[in-house]
Every structure is written in C-alpha cells, then in structure tokens.
PDB file of C-alpha atoms in Angstrom:
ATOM      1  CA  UNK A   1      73.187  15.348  51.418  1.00 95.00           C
ATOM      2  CA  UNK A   2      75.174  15.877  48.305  1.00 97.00           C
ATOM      3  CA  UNK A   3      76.715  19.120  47.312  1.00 98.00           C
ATOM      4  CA  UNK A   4      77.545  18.642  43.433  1.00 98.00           C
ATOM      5  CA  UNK A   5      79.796  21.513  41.970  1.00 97.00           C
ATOM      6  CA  UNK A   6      80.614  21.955  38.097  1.00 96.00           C
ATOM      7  CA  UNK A   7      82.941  24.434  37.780  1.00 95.00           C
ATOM      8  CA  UNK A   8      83.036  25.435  33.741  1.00 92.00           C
ATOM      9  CA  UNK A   9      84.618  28.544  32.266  1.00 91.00           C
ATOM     10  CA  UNK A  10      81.753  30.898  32.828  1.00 90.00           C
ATOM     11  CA  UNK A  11      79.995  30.124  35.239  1.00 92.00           C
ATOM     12  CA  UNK A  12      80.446  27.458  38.729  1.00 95.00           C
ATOM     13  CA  UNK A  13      76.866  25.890  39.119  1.00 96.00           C
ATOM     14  CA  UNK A  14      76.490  23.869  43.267  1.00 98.00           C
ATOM     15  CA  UNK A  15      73.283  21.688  43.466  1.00 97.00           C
ATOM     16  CA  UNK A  16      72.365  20.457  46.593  1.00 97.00           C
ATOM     17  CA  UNK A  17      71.073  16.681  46.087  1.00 97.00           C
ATOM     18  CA  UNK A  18      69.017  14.053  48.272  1.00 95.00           C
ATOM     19  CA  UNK A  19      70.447  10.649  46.897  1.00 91.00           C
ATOM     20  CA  UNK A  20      69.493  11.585  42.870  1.00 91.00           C
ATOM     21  CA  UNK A  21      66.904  14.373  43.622  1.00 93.00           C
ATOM     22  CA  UNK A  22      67.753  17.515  43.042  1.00 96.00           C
ATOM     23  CA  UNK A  23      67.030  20.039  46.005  1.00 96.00           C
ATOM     24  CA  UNK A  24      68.112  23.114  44.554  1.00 96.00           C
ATOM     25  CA  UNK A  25      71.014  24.723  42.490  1.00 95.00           C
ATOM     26  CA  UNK A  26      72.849  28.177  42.080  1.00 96.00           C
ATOM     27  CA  UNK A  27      75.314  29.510  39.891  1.00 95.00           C
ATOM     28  CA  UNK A  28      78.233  31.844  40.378  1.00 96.00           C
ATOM     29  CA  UNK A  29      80.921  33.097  37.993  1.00 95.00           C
ATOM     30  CA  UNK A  30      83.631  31.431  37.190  1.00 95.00           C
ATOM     31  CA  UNK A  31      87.076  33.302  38.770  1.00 95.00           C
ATOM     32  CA  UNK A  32      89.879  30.850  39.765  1.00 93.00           C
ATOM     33  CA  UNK A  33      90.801  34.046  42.412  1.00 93.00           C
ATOM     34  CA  UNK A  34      87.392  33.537  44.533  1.00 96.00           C
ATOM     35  CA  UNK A  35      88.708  31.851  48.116  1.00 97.00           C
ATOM     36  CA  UNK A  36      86.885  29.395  50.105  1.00 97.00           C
ATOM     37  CA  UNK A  37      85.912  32.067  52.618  1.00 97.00           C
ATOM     38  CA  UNK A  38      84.145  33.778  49.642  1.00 97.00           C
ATOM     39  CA  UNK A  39      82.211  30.322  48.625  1.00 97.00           C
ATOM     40  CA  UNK A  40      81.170  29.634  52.131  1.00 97.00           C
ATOM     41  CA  UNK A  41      79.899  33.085  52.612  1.00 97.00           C
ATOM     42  CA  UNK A  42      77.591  32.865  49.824  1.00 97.00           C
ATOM     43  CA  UNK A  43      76.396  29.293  50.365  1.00 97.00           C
ATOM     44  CA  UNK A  44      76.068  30.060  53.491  1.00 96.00           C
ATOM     45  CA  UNK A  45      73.565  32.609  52.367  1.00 96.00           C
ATOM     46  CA  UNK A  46      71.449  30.796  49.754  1.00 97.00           C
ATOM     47  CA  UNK A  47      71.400  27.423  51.945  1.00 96.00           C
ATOM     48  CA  UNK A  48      69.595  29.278  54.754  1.00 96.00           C
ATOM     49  CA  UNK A  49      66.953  31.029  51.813  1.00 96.00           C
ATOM     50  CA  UNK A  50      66.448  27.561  50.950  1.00 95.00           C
ATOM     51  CA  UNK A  51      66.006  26.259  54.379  1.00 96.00           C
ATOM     52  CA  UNK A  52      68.999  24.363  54.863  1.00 96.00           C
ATOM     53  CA  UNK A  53      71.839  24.492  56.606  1.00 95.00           C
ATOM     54  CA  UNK A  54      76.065  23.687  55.843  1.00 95.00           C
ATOM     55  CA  UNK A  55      76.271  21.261  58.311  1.00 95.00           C
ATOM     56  CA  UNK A  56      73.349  19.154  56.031  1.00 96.00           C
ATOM     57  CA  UNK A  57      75.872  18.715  53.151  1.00 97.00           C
ATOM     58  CA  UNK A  58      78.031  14.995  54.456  1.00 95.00           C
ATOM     59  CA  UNK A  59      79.567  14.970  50.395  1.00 97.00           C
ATOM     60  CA  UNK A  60      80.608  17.163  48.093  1.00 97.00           C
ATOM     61  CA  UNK A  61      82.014  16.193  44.738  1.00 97.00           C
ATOM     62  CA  UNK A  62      83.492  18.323  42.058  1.00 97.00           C
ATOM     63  CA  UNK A  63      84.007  18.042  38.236  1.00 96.00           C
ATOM     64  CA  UNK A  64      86.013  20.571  36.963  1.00 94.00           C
ATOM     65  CA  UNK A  65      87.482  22.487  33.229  1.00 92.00           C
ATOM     66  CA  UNK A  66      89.252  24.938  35.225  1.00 93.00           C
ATOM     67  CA  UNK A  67      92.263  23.396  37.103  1.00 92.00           C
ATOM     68  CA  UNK A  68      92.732  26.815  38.963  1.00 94.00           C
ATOM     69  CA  UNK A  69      89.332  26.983  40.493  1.00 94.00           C
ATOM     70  CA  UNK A  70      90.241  23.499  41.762  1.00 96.00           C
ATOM     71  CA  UNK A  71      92.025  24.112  45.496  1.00 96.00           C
ATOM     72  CA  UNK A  72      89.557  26.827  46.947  1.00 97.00           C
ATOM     73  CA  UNK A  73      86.860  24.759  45.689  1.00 97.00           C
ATOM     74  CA  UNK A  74      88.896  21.436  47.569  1.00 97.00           C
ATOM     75  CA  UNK A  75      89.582  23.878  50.476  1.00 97.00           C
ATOM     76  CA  UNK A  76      85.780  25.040  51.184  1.00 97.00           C
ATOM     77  CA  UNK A  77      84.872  21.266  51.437  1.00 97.00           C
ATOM     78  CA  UNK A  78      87.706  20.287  53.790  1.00 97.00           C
ATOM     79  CA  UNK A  79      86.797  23.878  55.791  1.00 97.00           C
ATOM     80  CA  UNK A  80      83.418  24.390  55.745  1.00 97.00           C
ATOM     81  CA  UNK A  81      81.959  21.117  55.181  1.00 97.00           C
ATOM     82  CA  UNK A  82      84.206  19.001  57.311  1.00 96.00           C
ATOM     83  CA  UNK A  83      84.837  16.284  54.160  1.00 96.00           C
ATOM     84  CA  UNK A  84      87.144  16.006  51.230  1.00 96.00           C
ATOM     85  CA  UNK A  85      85.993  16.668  48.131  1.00 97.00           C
ATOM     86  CA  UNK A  86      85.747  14.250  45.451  1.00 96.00           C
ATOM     87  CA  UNK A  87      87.090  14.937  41.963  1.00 95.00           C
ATOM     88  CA  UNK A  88      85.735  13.687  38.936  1.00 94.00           C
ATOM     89  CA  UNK A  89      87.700  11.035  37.142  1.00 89.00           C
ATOM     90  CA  UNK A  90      90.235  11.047  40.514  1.00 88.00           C
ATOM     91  CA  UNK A  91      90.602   7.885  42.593  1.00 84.00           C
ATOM     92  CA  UNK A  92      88.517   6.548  44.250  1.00 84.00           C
ATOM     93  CA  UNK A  93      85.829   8.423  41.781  1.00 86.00           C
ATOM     94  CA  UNK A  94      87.167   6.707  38.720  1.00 87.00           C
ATOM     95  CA  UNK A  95      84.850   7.713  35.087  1.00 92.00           C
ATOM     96  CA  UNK A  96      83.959   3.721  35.116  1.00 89.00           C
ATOM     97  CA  UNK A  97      83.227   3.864  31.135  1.00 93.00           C
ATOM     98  CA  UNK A  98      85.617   3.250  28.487  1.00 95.00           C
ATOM     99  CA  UNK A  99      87.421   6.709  26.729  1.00 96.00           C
ATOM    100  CA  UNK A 100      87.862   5.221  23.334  1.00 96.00           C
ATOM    101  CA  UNK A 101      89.964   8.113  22.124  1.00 96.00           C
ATOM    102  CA  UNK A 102      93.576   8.823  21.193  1.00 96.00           C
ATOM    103  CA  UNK A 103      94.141  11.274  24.115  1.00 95.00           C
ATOM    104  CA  UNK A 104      91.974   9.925  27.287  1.00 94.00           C
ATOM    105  CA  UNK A 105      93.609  12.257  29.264  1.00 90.00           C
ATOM    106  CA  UNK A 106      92.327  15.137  27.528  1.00 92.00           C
ATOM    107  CA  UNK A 107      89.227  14.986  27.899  1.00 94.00           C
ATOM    108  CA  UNK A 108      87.219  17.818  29.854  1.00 93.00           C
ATOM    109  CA  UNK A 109      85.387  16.302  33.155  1.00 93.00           C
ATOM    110  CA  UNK A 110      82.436  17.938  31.896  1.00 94.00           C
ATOM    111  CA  UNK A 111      81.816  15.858  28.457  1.00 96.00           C
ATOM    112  CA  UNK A 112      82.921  12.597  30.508  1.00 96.00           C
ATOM    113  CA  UNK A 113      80.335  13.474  33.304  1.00 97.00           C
ATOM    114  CA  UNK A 114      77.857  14.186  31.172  1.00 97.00           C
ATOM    115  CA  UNK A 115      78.273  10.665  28.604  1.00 97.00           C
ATOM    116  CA  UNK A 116      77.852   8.544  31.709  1.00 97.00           C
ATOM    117  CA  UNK A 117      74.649  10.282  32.790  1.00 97.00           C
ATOM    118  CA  UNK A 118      73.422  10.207  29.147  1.00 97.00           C
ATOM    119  CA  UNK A 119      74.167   6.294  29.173  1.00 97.00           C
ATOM    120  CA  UNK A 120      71.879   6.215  32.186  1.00 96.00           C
ATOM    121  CA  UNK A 121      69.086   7.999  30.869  1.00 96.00           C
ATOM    122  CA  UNK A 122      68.743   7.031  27.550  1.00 97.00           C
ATOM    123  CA  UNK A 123      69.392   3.660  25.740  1.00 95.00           C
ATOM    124  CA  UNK A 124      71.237   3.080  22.265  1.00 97.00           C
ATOM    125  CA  UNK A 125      73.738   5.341  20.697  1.00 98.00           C
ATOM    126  CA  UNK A 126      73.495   9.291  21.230  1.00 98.00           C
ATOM    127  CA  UNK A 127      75.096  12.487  20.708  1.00 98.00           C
ATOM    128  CA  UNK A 128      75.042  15.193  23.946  1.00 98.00           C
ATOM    129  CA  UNK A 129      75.217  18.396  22.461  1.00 97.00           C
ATOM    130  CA  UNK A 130      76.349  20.694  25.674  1.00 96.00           C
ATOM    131  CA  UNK A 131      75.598  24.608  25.595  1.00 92.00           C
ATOM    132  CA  UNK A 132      78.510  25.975  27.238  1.00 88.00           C
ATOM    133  CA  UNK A 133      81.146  28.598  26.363  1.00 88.00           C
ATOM    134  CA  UNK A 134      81.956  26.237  23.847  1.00 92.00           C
ATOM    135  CA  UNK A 135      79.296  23.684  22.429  1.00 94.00           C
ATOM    136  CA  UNK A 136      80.724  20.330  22.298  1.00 96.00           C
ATOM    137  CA  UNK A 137      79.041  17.112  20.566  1.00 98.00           C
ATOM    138  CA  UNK A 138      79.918  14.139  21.979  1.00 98.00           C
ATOM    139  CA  UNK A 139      79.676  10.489  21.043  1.00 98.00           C
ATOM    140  CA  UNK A 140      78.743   7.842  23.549  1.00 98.00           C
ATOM    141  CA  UNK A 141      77.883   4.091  21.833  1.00 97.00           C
ATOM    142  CA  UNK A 142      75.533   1.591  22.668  1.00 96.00           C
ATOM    143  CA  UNK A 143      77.737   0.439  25.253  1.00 96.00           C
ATOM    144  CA  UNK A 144      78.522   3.073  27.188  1.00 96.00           C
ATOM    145  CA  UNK A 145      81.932   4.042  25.759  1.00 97.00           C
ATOM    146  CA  UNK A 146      82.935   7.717  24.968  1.00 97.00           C
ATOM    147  CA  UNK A 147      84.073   7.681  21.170  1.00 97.00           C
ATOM    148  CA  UNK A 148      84.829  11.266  21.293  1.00 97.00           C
ATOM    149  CA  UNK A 149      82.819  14.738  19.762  1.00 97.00           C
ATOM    150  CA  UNK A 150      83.721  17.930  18.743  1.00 97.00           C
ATOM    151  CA  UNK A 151      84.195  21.060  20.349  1.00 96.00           C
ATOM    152  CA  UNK A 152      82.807  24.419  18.836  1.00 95.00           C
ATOM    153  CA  UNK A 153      82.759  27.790  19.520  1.00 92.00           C
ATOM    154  CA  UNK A 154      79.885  28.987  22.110  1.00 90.00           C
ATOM    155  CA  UNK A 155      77.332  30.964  20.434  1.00 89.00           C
ATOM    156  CA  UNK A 156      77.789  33.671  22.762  1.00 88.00           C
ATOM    157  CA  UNK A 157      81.643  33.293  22.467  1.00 90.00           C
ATOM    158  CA  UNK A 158      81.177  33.871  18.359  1.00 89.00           C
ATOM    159  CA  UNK A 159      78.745  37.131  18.772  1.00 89.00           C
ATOM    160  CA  UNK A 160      81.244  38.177  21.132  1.00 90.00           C
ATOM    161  CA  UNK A 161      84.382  37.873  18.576  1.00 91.00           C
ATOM    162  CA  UNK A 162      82.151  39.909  16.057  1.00 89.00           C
ATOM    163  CA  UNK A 163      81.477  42.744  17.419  1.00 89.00           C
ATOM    164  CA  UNK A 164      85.038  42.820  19.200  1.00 89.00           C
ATOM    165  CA  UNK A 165      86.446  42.920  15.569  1.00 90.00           C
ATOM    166  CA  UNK A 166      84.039  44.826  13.837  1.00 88.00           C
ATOM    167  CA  UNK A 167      83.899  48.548  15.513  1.00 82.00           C
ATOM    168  CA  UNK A 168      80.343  49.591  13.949  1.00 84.00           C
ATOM    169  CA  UNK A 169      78.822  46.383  14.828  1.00 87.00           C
ATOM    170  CA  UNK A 170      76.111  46.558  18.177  1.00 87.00           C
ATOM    171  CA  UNK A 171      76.034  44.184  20.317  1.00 88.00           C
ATOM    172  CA  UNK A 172      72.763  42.420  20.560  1.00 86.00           C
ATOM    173  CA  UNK A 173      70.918  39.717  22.355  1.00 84.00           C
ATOM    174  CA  UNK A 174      70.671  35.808  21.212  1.00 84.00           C
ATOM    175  CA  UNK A 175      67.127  35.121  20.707  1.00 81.00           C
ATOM    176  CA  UNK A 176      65.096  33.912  18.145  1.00 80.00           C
ATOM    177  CA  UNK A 177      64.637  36.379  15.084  1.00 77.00           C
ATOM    178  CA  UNK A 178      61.003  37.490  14.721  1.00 80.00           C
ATOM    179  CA  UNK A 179      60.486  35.693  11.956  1.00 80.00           C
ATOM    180  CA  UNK A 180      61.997  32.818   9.595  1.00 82.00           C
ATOM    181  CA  UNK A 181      63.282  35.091   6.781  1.00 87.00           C
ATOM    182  CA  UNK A 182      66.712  34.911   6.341  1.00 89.00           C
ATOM    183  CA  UNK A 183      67.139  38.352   4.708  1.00 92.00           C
ATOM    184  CA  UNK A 184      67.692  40.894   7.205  1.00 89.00           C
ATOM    185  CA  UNK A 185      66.708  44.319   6.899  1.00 89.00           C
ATOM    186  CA  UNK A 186      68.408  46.161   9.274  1.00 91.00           C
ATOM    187  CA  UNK A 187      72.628  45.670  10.935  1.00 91.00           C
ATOM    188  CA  UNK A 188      71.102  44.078  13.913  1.00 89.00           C
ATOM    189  CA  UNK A 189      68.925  41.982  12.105  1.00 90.00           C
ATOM    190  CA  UNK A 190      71.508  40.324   9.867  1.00 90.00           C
ATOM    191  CA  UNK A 191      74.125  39.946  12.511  1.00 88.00           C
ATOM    192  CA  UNK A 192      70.935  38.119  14.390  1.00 89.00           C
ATOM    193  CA  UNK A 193      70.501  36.060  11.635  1.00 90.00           C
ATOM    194  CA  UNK A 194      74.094  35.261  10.850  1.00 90.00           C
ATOM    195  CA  UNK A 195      74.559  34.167  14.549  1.00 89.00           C
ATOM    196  CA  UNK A 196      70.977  32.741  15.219  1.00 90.00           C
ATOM    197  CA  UNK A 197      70.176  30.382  12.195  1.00 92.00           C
ATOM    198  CA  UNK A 198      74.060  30.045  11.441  1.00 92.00           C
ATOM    199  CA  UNK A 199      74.369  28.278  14.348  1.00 92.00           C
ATOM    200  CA  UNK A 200      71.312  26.306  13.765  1.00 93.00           C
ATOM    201  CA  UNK A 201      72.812  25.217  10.135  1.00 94.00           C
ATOM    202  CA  UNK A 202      75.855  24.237  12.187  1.00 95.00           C
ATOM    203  CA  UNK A 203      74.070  22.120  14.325  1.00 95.00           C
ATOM    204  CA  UNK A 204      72.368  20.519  12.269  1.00 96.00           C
ATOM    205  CA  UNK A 205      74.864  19.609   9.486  1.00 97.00           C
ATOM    206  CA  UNK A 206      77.129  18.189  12.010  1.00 97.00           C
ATOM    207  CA  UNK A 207      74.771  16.161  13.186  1.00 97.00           C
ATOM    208  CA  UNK A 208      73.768  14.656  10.225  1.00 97.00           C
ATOM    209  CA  UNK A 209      77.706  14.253   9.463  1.00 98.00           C
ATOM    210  CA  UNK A 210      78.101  12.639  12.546  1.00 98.00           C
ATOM    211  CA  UNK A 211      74.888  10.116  12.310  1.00 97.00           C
ATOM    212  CA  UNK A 212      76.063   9.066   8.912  1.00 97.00           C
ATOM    213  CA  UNK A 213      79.944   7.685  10.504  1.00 97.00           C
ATOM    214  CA  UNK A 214      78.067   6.567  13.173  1.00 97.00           C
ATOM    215  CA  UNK A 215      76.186   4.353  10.989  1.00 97.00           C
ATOM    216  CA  UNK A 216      73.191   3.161  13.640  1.00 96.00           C
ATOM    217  CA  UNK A 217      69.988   5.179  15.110  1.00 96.00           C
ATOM    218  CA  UNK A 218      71.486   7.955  17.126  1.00 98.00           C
ATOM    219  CA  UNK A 219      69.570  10.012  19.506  1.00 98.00           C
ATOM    220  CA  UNK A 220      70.114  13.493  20.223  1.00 98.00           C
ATOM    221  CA  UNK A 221      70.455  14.795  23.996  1.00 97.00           C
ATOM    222  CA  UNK A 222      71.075  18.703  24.332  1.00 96.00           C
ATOM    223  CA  UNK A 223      72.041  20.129  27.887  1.00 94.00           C
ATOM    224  CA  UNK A 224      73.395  23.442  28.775  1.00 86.00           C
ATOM    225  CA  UNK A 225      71.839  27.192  29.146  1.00 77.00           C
ATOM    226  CA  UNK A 226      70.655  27.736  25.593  1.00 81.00           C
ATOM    227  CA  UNK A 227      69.263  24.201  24.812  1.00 83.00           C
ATOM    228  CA  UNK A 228      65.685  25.294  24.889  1.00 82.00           C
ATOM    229  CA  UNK A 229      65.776  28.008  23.023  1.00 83.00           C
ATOM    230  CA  UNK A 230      67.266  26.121  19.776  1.00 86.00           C
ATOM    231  CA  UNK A 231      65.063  23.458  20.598  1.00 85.00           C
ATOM    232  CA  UNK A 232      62.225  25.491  19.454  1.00 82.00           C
ATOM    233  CA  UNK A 233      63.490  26.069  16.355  1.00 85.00           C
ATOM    234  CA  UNK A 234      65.252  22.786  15.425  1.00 89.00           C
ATOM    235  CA  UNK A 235      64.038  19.223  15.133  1.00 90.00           C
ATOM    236  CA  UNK A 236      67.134  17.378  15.921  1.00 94.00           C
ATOM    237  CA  UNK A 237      66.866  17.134  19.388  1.00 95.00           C
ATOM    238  CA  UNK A 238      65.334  14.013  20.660  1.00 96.00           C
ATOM    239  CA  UNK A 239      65.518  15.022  24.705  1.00 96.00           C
ATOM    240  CA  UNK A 240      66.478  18.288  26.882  1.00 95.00           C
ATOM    241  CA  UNK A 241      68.241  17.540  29.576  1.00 95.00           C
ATOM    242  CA  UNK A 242      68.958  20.476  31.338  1.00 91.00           C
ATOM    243  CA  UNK A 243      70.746  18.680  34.811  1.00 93.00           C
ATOM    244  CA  UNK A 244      72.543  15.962  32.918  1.00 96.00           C
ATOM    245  CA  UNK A 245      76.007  17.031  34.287  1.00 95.00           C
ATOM    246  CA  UNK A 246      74.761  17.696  37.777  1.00 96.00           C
ATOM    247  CA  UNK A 247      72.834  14.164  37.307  1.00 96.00           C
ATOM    248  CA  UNK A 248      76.414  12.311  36.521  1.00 96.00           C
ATOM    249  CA  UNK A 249      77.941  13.695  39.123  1.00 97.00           C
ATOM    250  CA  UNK A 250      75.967  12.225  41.524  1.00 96.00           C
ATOM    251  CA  UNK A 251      75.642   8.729  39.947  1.00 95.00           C
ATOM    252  CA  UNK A 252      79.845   9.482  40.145  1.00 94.00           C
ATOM    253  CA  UNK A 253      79.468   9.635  44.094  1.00 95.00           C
ATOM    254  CA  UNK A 254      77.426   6.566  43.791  1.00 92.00           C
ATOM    255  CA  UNK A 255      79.754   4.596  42.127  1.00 88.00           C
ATOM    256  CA  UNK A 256      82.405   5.712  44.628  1.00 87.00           C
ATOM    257  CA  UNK A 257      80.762   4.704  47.702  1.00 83.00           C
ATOM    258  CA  UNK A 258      80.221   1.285  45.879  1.00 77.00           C
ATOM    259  CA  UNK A 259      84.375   0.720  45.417  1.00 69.00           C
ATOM    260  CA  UNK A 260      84.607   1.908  49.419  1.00 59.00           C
TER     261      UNK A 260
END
C-alpha cells in the first residue's frame, strides 16, 4: 500500500491508499521540529484503529511547501517503513506536465500535484481553486500544461491579521452569516460579513477575470478544507474535489513505477 503525505503550512495530511482508493487519511500540524520517532508513534497509533499495520505501507511518497518538514518526514520512511520516500517533482518522480511559467522552479508541489490530478479528472481547461493557508487559483489548459494562478491570502489567515491589528475586534468563527444582508448590525456581524462575502466577491471576480484571458470554457475545481462551505453560497464552482492533492500524488507514484 501507498502512504501519501502532503505536508502544507498548517497542517501535514498521510492517506493510506490501495492502488487509487483511498483507505483512510489523518491530519497533523504542521511543525518542521516533529522527529520521525514522533510520526511513527502516532501512525503507529491510528494504523492499528484502522486495522492496519506499518509493515502494510511498501511506498510512501511526499509532496511538500515546507522544505524543513522534509528530512524527518524522508527519515520515518527510510526508518519505519523500510523504503525511501519519494518526493514530488524529484527524480525519478518527475511532474510529467509542462510548467509554462517564467519561474518553473517556483512553483509549490502542492498547485503542481494538484493540476495533474485535475487534468485527470476533468477534461478541457480549468481553474483549481485550493483552500489552504493561502487560496491559490491555478490555471491548467486543455492540454495538460500549468499556465500559472494566483496566490491569495487564506481566509482564515485574513480574519487572523484583523483582529491581530485591531485590539477591540473579537475573534469569531468563519461560517456562513445567517442571512444574505450585507448590513451588519452588530461588530461581529460586520467583521463576518467583511470576511465571509468579501471573500466570496474575491472569488468570484477573479474568476471571471481569469475566464475572460483565458478566452475558452473554463471549469471550476475547488479543493481544500473550506471548499464546501463557499460552495453553498457561490455558483462558480463546477466540481468539489476534496482529495485532489492526495489523488495526484498517487497517480505521481504511478508514473514513477512506469519510468522504473
């Protein structure tokens, strides 16, 4: 089995795969300073709850935003799961699509991982809107090729800025206001509003800008933590995807067995 790791800024999600299929996943919080031993430990743990064991996992590759977190991650597979870990857009597990950008190199593992599974799931041109600490939109064309995106602040990230720099601000929960009005009546509700359906008018007029350069029918695909809930109250999604990195990681492995 396959033991897929994306290791973002907040959070380190491990999904245990058979072939494509998904087994199960967890997710732990991002800190470059957690050691092997501490992974293992853990896994060890929530493996066994799940009714499977370490010695199951025969693969583990890792796509990574957080060079730090890199070696313990590298060191629990040599360790723990006798096998070297395989590292996103690292020989032999080379990204296989063209970057058409000015600064390939550049580009996080995560937005790369997640255009190639996009181009595998959907046909056409698209946009994958990805929920993290930041949200990025990113361009992938007919083809396949990654034309690059844009990278915004998370919407958790932004209500976190506010109420760092405002002292009489409270700090409140993202979730859809009550109701559509855009008026709000108390501190909480305006700051809801300013976050909520500002980040909803973001969305959607970048979109829009970026359908009208790309000039062709462009769907939508939104992954990440909080795609849902705007999905609910936007109509510019045209798919959740809520395992899209996870799902490119493994097509990834595939591809690197195949160059063996």
């Amino acid at each position: 089995m396959l033991l897929a790791i994306d290791a973002g800024n907040t959070n380190v999600v491990f999904a245990l795969l058979d072939g494509r299929e998904i087994k199960t996943r967890w997710r732990i919080a991002t800190d470059p300073r957690r050691t092997a031993d501490e992974y293992a430990v853990w896994l060890n743990q929530l493996l066994m709850l799940e009714g499977y064991a370490m010695a199951d996992v025969d693969a583990v590759i890792v796509a990574t935003v957080v060079p730090r977190a890199l070696h313990n991650l590298q060191v629990l597979a040599d360790k723990y799961f006798k096998t070297s870990a395989l590292v996103a857009g690292q020989s032999p597990v080379d990204w296989g699509i063209e970057l058409d950008v000015a600064e390939p190199a550049s580009v996080g593992a995560d937005r790369v991982v997640n255009a190639i599974a996009a181009h595998h799931l959907y046909e056409g041109d698209l946009i994958v809107i990805d929920f993290g600490t930041a949200t990025t939109f990113d361009v992938v064309d007919y083809r396949g090729a990654y034309k690059g995106g844009i990278i915004a602040p998370g919407i958790n990230l932004s209500l976190d800025a506010l109420v760092a720099a405002a002292a009489k601000l409270p700090r409140i929960a993202i979730a859809p206001p009550e109701n559509r009005s855009v008026i709000g009546r108390t501190t909480a509700d305006a700051m809801l509003i300013g976050v909520f359906w500002g980040y909803v008018a973001m969305m959607e007029g970048l979109v829009a800008r970026m359908r009208a350069e790309i000039g062709r029918p462009t769907k939508v695909i939104s992954t990440g933590g909080l795609a849902v809930l705007f999905n609910d109250n936007s109509d510019i999604f045209d798919a959740i995807a809520p395992d899209l990195t996870i799902q490119g990681l493994a097509l990834l492995y595939e591809r690197s067995l195949q160059t063996e």
